[in-house]
Coordinates of C-alpha atoms in Angstrom, one line a residue:
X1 CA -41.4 -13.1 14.0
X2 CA -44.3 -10.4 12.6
X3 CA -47.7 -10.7 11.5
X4 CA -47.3 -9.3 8.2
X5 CA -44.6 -9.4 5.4
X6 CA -42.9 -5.9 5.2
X7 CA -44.2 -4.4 8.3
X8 CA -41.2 -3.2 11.4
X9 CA -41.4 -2.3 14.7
X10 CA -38.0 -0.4 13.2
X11 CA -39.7 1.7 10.7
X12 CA -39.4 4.7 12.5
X13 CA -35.9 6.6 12.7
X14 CA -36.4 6.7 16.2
X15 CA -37.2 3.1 16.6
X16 CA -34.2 2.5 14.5
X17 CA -32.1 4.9 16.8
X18 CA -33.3 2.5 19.6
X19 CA -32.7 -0.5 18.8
X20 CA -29.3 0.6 17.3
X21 CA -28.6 1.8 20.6
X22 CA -30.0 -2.0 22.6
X23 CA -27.7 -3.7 20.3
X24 CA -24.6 -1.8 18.4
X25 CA -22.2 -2.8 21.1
X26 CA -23.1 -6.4 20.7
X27 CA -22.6 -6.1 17.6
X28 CA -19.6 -4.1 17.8
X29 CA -18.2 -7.3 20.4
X30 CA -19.3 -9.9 17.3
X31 CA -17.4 -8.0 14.7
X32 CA -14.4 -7.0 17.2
X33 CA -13.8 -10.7 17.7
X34 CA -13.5 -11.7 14.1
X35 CA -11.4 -8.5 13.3
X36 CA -8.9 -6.1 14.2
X37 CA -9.7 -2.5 16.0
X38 CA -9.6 -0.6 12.6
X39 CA -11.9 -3.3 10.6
X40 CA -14.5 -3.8 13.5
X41 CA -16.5 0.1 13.9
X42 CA -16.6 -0.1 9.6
X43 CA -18.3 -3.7 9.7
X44 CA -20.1 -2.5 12.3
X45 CA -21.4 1.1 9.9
X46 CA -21.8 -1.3 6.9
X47 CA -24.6 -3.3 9.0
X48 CA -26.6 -1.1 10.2
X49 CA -26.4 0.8 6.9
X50 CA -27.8 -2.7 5.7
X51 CA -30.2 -3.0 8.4
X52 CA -31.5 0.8 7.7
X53 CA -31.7 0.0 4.1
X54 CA -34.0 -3.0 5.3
X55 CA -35.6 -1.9 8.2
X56 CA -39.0 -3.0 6.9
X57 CA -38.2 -6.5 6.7
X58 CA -36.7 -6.6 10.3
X59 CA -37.7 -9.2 12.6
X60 CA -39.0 -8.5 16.4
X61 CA -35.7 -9.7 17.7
X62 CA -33.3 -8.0 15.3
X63 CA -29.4 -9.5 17.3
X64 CA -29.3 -12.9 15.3
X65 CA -30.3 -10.5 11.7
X66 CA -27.1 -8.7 12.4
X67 CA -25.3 -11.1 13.6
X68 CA -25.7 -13.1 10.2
X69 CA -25.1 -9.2 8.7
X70 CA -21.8 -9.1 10.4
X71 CA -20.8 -12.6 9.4
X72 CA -21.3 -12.1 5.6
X73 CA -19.7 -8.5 5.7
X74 CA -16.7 -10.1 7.3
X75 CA -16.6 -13.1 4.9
X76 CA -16.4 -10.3 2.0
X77 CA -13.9 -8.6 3.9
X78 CA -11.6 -11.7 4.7
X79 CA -12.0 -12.7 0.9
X80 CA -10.0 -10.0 0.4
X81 CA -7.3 -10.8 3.0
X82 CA -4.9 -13.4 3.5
X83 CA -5.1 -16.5 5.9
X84 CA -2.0 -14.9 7.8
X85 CA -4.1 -11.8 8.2
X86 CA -7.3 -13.0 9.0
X87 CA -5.4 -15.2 12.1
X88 CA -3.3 -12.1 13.1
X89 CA -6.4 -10.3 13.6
X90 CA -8.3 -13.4 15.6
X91 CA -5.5 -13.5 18.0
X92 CA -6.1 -9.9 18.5
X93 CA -9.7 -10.5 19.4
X94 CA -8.8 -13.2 21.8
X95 CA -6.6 -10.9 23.6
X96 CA -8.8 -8.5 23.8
X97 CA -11.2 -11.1 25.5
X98 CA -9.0 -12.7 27.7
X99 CA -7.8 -9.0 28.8
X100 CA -11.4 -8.2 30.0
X101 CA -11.3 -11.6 32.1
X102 CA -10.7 -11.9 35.6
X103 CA -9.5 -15.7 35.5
X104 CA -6.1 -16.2 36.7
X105 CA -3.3 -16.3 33.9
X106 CA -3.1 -20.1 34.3
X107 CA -6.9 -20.6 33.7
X108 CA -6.5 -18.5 31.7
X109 CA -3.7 -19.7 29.1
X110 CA -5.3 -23.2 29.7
X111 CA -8.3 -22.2 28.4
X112 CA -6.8 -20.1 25.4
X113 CA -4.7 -23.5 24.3
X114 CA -8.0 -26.4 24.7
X115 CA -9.2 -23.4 23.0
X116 CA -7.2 -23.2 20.5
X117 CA -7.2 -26.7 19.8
X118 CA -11.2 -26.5 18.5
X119 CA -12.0 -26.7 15.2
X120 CA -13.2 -22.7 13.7
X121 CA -16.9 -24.1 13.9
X122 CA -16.5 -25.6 17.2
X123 CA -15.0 -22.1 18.1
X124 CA -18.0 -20.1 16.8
X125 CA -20.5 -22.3 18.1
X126 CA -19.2 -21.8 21.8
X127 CA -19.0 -17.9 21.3
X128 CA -22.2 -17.3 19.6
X129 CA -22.9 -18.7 23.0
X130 CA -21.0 -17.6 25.9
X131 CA -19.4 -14.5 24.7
X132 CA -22.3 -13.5 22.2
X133 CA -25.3 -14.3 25.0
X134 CA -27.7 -15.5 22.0
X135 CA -30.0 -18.3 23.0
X136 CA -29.8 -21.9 21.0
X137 CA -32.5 -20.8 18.4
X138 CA -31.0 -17.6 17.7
X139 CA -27.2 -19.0 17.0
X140 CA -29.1 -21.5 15.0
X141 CA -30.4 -18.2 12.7
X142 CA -26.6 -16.9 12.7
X143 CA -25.1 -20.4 11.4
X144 CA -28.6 -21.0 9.4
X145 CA -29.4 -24.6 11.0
X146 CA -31.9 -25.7 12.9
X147 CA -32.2 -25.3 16.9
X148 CA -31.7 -29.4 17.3
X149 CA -28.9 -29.3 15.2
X150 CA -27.4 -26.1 16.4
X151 CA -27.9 -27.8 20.4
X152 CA -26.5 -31.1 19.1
X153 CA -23.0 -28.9 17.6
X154 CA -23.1 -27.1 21.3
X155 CA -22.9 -30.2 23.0
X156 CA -20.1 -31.6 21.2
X157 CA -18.1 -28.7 21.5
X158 CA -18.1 -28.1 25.0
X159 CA -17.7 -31.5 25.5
X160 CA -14.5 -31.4 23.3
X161 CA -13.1 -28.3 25.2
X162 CA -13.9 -30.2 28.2
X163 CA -11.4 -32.7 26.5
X164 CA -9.0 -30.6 26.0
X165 CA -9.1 -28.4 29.4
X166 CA -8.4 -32.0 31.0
X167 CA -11.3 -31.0 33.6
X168 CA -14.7 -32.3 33.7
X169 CA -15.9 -29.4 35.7
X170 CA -18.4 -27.7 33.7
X171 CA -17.5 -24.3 32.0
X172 CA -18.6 -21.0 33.3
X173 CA -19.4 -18.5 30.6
X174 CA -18.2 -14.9 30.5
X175 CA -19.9 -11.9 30.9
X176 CA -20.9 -10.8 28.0
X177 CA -18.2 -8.0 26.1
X178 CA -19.9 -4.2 26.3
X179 CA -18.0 -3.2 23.0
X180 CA -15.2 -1.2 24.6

């Protein structure tokens, strides 16, 4: 974090510009997963308009700040939609992720179904994760727990998709999504 209250290494527009540019299509990948192609670049806009509007109070490491950004944009927005929507548009962004994979089909459609079979939390936890690239403490920032409890959730959930994959072989995570 900073030294003092109020002060940003992302004062400056072209700090801003920067960093906007070292993290938008992260960002971009977060909201494209919870939402469809037409919702995703507008969550994405509303953020940073948040995070301009806020740029003093930025922290060092800005990704897990607009991360949580992203997350309570999309929880207005899916307020406003219905449950049939909202899983409409998941299953969008899960096709767009298993499109940029090059697992076979099988692995593929086994991982989609043990995946499947998570709880939403379980879910987010592995993809804040895997597909996100955030560390332990900074998904703890994003769900607002601690780092112990954040590792504790991560271990249950793997070890729950492990369950369901049937294969005690440990995961191997994705390469991170590049917001195309």
């Amino acid at each position: 974090m900073r030294a003092l209250p109020g002060v940003s290494a992302y004062s400056t527009p072209d700090a801003f510009e920067a960093m906007f540019e070292a993290t938008s299509a992260r960002v971009y990948a977060y909201a494209r997963r919870h939402a469809s192609a037409d919702v995703a670049p507008d969550v994405v806009g509303e953020v940073y308009l948040v995070a301009w509007a806020r740029r003093a109070d930025l922290p060092n490491e800005p990704l897990p700040w607009l991360l949580v950004t992203a997350r309570n944009v999309l929880h207005r927005h899916w307020r406003t939609r219905s449950k049939q929507q909202r899983l409409a548009a998941g299953l969008e962004g899960v096709a767009a992720m298993a499109a940029a994979s090059d697992a076979s089909p099988d692995d593929r459609l086994a991982l989609a179904d043990a995946f499947a079979r998570l709880s939403e939390d379980d879910r987010e936890t592995l993809l804040l994760v895997g597909w996100d690239g955030l560390t332990p403490q900074q998904a703890a920032e994003v769900l607002g727990c601690t780092a112990n409890a954040f590792a504790a959730r991560l271990s249950r959930a793997r070890r729950r998709l492990s369950t369901h994959l049937g294969d005690p072989a440990p995961l191997r995570l994705a390469a991170l999504p590049t917001g195309d």
